[in-house]
Coordinates of N, CA and C in Angstrom, one line a residue:
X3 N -31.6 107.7 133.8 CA -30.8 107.7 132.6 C -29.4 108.2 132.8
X4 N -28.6 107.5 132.2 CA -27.0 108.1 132.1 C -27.0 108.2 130.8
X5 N -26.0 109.1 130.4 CA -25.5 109.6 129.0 C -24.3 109.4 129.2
X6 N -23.3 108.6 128.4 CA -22.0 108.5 128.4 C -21.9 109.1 126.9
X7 N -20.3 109.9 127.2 CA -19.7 110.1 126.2 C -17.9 110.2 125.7
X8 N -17.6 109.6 125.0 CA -16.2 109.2 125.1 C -15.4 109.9 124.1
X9 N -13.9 110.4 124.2 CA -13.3 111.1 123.6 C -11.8 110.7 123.9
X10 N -10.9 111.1 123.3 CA -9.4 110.7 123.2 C -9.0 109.8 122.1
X11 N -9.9 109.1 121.4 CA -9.2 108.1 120.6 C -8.6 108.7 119.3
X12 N -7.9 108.4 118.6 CA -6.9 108.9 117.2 C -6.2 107.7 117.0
X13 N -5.5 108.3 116.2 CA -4.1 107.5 115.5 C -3.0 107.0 116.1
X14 N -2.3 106.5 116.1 CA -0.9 106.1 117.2 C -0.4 105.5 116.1
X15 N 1.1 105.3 116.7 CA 1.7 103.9 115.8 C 2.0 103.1 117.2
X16 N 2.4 101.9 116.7 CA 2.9 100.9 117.5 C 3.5 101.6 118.7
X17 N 3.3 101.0 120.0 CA 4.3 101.1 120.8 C 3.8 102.4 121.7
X18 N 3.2 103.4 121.0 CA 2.4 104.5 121.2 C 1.6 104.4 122.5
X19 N 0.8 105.5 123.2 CA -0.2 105.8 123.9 C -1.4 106.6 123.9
X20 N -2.2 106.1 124.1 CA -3.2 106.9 124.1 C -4.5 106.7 125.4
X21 N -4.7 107.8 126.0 CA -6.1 107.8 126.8 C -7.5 108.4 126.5
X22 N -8.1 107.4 127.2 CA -9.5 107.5 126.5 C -10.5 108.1 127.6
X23 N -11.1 108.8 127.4 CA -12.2 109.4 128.4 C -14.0 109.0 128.3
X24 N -14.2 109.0 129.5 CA -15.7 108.6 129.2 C -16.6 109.4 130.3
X25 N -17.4 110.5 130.0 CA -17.9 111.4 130.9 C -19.2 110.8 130.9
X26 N -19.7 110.8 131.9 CA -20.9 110.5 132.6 C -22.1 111.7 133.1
X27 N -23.2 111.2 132.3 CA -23.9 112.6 132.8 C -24.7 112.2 134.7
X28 N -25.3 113.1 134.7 CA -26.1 112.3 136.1 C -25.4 112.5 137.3
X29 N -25.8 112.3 138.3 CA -25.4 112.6 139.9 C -25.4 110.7 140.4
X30 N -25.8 109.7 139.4 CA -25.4 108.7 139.9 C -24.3 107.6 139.5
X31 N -23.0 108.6 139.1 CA -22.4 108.1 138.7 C -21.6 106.8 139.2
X32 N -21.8 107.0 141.0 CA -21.1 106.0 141.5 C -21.9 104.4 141.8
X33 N -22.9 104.6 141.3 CA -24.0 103.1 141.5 C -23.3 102.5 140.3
X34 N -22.4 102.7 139.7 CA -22.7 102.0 138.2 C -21.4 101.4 138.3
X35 N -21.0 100.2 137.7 CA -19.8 99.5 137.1 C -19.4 100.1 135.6
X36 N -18.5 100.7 135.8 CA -18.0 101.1 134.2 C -16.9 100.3 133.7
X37 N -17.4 100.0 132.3 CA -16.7 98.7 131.4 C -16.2 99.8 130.0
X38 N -15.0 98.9 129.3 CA -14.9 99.4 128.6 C -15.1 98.3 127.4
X39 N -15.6 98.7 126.2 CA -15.4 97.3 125.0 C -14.8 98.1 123.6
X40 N -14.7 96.8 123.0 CA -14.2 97.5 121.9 C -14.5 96.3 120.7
X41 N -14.8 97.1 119.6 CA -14.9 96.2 118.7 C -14.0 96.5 117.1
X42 N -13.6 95.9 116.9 CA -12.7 95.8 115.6 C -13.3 95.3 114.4
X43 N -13.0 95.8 113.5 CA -13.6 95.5 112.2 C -13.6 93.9 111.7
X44 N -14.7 93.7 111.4 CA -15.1 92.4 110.9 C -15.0 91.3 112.3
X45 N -15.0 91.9 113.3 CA -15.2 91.3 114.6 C -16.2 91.2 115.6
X46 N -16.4 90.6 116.4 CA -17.5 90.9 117.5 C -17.0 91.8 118.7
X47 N -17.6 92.5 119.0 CA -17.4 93.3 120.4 C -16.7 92.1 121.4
X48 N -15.7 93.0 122.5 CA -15.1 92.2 123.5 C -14.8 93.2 124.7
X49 N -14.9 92.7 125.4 CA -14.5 93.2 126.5 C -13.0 93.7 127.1
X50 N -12.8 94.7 127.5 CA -11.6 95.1 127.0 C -11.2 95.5 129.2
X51 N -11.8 96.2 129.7 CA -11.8 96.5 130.7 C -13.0 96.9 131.4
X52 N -13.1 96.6 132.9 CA -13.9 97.3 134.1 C -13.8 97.8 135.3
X53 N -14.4 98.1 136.1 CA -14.3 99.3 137.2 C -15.5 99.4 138.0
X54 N -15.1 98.3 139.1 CA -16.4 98.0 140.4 C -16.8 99.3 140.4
X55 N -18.3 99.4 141.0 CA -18.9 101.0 141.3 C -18.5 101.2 143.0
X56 N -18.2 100.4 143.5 CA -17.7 100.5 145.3 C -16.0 101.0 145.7
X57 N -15.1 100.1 145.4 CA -14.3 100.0 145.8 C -12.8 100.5 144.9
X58 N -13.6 100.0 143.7 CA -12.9 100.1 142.5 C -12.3 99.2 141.6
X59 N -12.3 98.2 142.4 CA -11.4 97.0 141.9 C -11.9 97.1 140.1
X60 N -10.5 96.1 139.7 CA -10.6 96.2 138.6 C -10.4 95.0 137.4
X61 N -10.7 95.1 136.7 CA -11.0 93.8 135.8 C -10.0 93.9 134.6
X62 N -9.4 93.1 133.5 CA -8.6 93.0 132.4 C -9.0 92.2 131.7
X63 N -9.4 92.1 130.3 CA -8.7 90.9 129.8 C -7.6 90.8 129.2
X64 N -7.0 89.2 129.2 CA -6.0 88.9 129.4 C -5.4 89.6 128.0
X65 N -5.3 89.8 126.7 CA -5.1 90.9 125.7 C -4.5 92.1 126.2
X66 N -4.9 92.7 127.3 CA -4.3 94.2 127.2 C -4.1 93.8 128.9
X67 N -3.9 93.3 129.3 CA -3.4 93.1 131.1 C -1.7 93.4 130.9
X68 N -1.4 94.2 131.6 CA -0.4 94.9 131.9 C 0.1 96.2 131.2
X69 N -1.0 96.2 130.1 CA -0.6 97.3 129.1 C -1.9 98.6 129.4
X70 N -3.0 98.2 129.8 CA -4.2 99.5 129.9 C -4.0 99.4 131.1
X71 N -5.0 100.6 131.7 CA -5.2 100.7 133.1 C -6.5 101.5 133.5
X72 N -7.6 101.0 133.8 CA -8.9 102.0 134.0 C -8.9 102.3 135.1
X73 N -9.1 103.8 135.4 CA -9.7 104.1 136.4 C -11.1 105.1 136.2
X74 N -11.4 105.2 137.4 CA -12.7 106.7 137.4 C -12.2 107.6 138.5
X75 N -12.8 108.9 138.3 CA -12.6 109.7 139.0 C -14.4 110.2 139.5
X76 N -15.0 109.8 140.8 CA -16.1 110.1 141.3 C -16.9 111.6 141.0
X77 N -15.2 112.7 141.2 CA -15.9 114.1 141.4 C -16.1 114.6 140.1
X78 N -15.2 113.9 139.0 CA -15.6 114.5 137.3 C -16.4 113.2 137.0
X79 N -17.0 112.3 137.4 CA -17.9 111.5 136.6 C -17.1 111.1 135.3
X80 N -16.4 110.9 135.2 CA -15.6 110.2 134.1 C -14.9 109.1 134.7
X81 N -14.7 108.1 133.6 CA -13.8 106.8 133.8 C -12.5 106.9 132.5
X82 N -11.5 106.4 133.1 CA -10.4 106.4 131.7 C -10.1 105.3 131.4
X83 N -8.9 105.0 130.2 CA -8.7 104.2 130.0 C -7.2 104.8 129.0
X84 N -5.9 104.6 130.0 CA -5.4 104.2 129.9 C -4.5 103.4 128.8
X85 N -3.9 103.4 127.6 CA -3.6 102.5 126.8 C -2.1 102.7 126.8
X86 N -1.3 102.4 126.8 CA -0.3 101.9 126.5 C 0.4 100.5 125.7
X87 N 1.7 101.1 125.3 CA 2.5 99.5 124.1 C 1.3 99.4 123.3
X88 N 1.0 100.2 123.2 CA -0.3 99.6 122.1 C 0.3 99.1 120.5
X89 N -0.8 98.1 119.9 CA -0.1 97.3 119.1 C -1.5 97.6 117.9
X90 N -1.2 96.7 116.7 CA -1.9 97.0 115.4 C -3.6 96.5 116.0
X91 N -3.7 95.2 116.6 CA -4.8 94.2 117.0 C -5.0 95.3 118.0
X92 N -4.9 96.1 118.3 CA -6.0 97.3 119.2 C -6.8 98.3 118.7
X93 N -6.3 98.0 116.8 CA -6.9 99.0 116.3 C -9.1 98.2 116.2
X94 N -9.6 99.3 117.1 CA -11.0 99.1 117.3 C -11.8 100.5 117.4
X95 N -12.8 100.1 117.5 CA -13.7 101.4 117.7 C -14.1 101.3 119.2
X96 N -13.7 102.0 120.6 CA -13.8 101.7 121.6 C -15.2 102.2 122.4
X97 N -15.8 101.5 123.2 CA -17.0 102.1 123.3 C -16.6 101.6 125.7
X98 N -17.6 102.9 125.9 CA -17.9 103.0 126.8 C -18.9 102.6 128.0
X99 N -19.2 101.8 128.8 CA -20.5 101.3 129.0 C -20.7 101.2 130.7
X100 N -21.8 102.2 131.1 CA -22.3 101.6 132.3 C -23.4 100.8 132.7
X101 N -23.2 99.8 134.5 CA -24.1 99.1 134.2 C -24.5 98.7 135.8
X102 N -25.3 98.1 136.7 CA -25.7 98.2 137.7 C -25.3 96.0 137.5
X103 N -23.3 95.6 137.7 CA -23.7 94.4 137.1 C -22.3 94.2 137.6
X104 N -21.9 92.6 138.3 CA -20.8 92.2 139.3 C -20.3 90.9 138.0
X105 N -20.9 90.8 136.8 CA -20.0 90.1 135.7 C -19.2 91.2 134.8
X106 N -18.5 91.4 134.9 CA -17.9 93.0 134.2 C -17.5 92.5 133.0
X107 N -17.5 91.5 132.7 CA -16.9 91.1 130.9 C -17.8 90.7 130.3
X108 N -19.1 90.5 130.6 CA -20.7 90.5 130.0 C -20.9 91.4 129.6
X109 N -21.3 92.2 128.3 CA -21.8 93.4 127.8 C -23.3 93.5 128.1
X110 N -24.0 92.0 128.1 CA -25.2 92.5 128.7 C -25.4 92.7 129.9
X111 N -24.6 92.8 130.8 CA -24.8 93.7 132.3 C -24.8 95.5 132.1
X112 N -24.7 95.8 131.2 CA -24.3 96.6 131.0 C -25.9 97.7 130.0
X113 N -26.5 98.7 130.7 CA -27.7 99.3 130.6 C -27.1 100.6 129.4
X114 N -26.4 101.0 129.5 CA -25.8 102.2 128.9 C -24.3 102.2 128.1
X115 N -24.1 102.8 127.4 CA -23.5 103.1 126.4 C -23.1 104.1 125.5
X116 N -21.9 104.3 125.4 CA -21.3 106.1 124.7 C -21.8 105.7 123.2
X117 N -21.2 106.1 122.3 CA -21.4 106.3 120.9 C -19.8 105.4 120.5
X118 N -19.0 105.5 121.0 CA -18.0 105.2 120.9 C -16.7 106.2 120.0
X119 N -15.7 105.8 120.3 CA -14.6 106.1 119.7 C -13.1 105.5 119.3
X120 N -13.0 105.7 118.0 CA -12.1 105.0 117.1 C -10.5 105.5 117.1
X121 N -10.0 104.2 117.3 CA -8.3 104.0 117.7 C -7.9 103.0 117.1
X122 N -6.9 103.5 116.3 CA -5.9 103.1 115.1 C -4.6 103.0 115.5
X123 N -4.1 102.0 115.3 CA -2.8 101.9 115.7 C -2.1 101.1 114.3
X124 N -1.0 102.4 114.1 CA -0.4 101.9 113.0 C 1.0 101.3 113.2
X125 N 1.4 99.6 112.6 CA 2.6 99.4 112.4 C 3.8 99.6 111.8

């Protein structure tokens, strides 16, 4: 079992930044692909970012490519996320997800999941 839990999100306005944290409980933190999604009101969940469990490589969708940046850190078991230029269409409730899975913008590769956390971005 992994326990994610994610923290950092609030308010911004436009143009603003904010980082997002996602602590991982467990000692197998590094078997897992960590994704990030997000879902916005009256919307369906989407995939927002991921983070190979090997090497690190990393994934975007095209939406926030050049403006987020995920990484993890092995020895704190957490993965971030990065936001920057953020804009009004990012306002979502952001959720956290690990998963033992080489399609990283599939949510159903993905076994585990935070509670999530909500980010507003005001224009």
């Amino acid at each position: 079992q992994v326990q994610l839990v994610e923290s950092g999100g609030g308010w911004v306005q436009a143009g603003g930044s904010l980082r997002l944290s996602c602590a991982a409980s467990g000692r197998t933190f590094s078997r897992y692909a960590m994704g990030w999604f997000r879902r916005a009101p009256g919307k369906e969940r989407e995939f927002v970012a991921a983070i190979s469990r090997s090497v690190g490589i990393t994934y975007y969708a095209d939406s926030v490519k050049g403006r987020f940046t995920i990484s993890r850190d092995t020895a704190k078991n957490t993965v971030y996320l990065q936001m920057n230029s953020l804009k009004p269409e990012d306002t979502a409730v952001y959720y956290c997800a690990a998963g033992e899975t080489s399609i990283y913008s599939n949510s159903r590769g993905y076994a585990y999941w935070g509670q999530g956390t909500q980010v507003t971005v005001s224009s």
